[in-house]
N, CA and C of each residue as an Amber inpcrd file, in Angstrom:
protein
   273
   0.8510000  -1.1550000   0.0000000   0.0000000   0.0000000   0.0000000
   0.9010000   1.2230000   0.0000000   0.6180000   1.9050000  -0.8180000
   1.5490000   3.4130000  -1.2100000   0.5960000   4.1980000  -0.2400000
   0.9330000   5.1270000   0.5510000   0.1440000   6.2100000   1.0670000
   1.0810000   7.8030000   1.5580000   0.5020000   8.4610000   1.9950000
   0.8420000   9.6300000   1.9580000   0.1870000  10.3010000   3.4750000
   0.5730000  11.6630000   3.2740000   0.0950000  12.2960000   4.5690000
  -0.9740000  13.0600000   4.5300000  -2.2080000  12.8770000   5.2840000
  -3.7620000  13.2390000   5.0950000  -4.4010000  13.0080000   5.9260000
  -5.0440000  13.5860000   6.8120000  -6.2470000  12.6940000   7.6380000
  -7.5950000  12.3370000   6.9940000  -7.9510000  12.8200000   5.5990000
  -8.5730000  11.8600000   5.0860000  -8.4760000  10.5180000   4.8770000
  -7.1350000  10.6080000   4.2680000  -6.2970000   9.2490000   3.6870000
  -5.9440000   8.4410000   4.8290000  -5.8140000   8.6340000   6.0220000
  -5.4120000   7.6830000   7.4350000  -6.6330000   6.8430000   6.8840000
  -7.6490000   7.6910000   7.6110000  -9.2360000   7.0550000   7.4820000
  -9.0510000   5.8640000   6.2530000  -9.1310000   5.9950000   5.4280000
  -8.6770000   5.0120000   3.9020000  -7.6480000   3.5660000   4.6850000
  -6.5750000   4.4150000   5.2040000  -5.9710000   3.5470000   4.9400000
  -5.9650000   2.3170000   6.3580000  -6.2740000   2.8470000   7.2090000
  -7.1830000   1.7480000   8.7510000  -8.4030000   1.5250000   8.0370000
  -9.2800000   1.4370000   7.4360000 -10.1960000   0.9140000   6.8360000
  -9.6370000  -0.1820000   5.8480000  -8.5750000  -0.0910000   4.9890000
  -7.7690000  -0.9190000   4.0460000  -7.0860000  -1.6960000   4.7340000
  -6.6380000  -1.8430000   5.9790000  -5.7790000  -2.3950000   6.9900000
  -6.7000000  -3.4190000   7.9480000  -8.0470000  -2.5560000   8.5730000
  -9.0280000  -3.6350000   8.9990000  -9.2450000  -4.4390000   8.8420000
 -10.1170000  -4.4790000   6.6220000 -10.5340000  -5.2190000   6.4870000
  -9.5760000  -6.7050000   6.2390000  -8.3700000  -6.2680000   5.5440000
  -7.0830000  -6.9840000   5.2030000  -6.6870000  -7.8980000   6.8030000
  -7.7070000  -7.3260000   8.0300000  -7.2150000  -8.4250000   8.7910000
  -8.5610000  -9.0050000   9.2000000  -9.6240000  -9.2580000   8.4190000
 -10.4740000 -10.2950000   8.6090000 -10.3550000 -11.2620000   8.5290000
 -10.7610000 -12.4150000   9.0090000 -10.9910000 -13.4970000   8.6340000
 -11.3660000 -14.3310000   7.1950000 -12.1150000 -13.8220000   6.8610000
 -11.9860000 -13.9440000   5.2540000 -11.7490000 -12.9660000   4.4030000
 -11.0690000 -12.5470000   4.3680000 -10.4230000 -11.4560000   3.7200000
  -9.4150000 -11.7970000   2.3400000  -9.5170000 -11.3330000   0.9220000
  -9.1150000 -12.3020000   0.1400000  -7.7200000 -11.6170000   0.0460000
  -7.2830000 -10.6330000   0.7470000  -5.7850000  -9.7390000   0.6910000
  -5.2270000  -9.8240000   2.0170000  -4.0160000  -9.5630000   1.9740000
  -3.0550000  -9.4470000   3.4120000  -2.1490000  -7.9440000   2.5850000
  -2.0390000  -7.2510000   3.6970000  -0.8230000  -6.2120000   3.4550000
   0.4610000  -6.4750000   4.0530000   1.2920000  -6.9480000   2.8660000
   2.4610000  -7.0890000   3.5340000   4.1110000  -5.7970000   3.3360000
   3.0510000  -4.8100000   3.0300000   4.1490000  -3.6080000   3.2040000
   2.9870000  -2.0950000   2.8740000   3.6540000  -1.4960000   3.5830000
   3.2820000   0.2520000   3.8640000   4.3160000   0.9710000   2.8840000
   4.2710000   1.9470000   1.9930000   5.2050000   2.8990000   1.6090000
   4.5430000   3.9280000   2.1410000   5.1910000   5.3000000   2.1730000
   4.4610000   6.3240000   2.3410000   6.1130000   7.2960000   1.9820000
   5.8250000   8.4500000   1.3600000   6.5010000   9.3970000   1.0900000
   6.5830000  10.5000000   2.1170000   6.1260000  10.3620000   2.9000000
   5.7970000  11.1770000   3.9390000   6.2690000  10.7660000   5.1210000
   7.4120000  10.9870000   5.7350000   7.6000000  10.4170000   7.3970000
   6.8190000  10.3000000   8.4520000   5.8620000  11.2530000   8.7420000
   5.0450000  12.2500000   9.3930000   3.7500000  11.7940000   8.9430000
   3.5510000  10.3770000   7.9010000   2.5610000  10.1480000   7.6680000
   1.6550000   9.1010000   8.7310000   0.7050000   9.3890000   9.4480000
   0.2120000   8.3500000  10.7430000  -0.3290000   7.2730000  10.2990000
  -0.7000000   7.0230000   9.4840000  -0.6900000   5.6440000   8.6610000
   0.4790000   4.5710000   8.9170000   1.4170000   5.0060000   8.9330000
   2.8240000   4.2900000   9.1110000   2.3640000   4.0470000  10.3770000
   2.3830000   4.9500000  11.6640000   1.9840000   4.2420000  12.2430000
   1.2950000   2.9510000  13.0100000   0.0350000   3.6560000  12.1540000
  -1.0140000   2.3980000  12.1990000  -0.2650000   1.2370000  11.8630000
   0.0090000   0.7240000  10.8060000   0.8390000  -0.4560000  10.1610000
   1.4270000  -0.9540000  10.9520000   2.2730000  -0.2990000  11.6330000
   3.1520000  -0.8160000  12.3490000   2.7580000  -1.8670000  13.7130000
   1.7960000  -0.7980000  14.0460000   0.6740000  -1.4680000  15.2050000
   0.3400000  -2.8500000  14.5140000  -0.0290000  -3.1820000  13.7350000
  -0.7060000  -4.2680000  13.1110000   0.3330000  -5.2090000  12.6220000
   1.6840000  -4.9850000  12.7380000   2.6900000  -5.5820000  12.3420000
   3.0370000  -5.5120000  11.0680000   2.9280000  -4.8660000  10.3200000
   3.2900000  -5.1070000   9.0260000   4.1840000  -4.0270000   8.2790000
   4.9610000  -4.5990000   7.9560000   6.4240000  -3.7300000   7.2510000
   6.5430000  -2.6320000   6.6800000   6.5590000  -1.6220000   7.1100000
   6.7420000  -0.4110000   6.6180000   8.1860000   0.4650000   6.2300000
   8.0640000   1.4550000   5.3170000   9.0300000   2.1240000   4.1570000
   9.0340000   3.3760000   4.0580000   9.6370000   3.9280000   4.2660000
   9.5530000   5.7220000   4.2430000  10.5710000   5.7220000   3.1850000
   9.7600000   6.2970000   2.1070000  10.8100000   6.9640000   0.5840000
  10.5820000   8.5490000   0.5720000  11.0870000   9.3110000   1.1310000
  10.5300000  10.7390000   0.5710000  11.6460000  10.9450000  -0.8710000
  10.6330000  11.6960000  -1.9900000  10.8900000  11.8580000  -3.2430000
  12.1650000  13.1290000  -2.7180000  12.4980000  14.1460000  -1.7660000
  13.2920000  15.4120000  -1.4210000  14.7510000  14.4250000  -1.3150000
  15.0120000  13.1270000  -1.3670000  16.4350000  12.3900000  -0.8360000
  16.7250000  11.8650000  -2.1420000  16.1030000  11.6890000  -3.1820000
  16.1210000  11.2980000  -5.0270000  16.7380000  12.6290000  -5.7570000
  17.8150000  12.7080000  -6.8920000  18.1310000  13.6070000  -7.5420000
  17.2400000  14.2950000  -8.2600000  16.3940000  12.8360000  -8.5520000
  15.0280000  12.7860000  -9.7860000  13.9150000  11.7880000  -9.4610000
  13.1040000  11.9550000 -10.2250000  11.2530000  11.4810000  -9.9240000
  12.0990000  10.1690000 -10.2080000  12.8700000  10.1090000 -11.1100000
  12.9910000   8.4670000 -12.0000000  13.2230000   7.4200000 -10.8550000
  14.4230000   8.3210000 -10.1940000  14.9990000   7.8100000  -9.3120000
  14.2730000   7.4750000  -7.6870000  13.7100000   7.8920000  -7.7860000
  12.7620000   8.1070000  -6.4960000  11.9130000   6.5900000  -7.3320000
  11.1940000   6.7940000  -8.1680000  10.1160000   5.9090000  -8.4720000
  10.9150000   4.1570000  -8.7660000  12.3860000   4.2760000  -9.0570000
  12.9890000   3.2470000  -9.4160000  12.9010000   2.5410000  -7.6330000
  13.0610000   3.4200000  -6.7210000  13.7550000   2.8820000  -5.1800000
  12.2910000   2.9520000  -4.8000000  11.1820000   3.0120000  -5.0250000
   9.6220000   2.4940000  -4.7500000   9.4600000   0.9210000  -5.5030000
   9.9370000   1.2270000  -6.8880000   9.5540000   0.0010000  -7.2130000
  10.7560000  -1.5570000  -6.7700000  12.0420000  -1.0800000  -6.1780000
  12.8210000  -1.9800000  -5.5640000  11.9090000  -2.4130000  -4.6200000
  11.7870000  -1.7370000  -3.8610000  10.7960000  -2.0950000  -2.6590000
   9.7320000  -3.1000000  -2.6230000   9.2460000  -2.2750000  -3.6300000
   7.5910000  -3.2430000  -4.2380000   8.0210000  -4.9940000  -4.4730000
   9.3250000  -5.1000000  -5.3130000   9.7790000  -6.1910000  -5.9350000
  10.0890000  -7.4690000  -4.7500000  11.4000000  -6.5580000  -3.9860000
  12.0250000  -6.7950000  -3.0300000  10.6330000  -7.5780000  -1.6810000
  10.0010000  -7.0720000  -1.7830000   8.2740000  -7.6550000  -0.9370000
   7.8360000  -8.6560000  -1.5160000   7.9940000  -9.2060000  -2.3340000
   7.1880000  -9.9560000  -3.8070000   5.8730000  -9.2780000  -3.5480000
   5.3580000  -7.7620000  -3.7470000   3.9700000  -7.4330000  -3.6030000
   3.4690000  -7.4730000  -5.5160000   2.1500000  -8.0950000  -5.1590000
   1.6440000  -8.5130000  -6.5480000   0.1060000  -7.7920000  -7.3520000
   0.2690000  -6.6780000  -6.0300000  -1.0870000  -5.6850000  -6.0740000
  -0.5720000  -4.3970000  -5.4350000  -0.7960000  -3.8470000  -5.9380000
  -0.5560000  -2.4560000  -5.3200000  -1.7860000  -1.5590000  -5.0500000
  -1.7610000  -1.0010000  -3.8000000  -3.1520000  -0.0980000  -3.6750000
  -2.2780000   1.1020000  -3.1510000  -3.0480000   2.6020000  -4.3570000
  -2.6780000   3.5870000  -3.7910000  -3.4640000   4.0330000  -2.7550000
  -3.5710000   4.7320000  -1.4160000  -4.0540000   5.2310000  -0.5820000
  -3.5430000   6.5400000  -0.7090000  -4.3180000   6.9010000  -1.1460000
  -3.7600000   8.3820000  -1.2530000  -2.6710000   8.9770000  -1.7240000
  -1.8320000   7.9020000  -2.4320000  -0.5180000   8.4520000  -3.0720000
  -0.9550000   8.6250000  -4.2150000  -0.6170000  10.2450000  -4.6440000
  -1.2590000  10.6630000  -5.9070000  -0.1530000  10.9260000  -7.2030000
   0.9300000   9.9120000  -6.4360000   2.0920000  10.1800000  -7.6230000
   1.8390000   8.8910000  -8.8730000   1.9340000   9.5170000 -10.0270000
   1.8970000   8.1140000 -11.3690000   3.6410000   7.5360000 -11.2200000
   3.3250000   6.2820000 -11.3090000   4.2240000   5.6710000 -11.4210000
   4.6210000   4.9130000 -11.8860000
């Protein structure tokens, strides 16, 4: 799950995190990105155990580069779905 910093988007993303820990639930989240340090989402995740990633795009020379060290990440997880939560970057 890509997310960002919002208190709309928290809401989104503990709702995306809930249901992902139902009982029948046909997804598991097994990683958090967020571009945002300061994003409370990370938080949350963390509470729930699940692996989280702080990339801010300001530590990349370039978008390319920034989006190349998101998608290591992604790979590096074997994640096979991606849900943006509020990350409004194309990638």
């Amino acid at each position: 799950m890509l997310i960002t910093q919002n208190y709309y988007r928290l809401c989104l993303c503990i709702l995306v995190i809930n249901y992902s820990k139902k009982k029948n639930s046909p997804f598991e989240i097994s990683l958090v990105i967020s571009n945002k340090k300061l994003a409370k989402a990370i938080d949350v995740a963390k509470n729930y155990g699940i692996k989280t990633e702080i990339i801010e795009s300001k530590n990349f020379s370039s978008r390319k580069d920034f989006e190349i060290e998101i998608a290591r990440e992604i790979d590096k997880n074997n994640c096979e779905i991606i849900c943006l939560a509020g990350f409004m970057r194309i990638l």
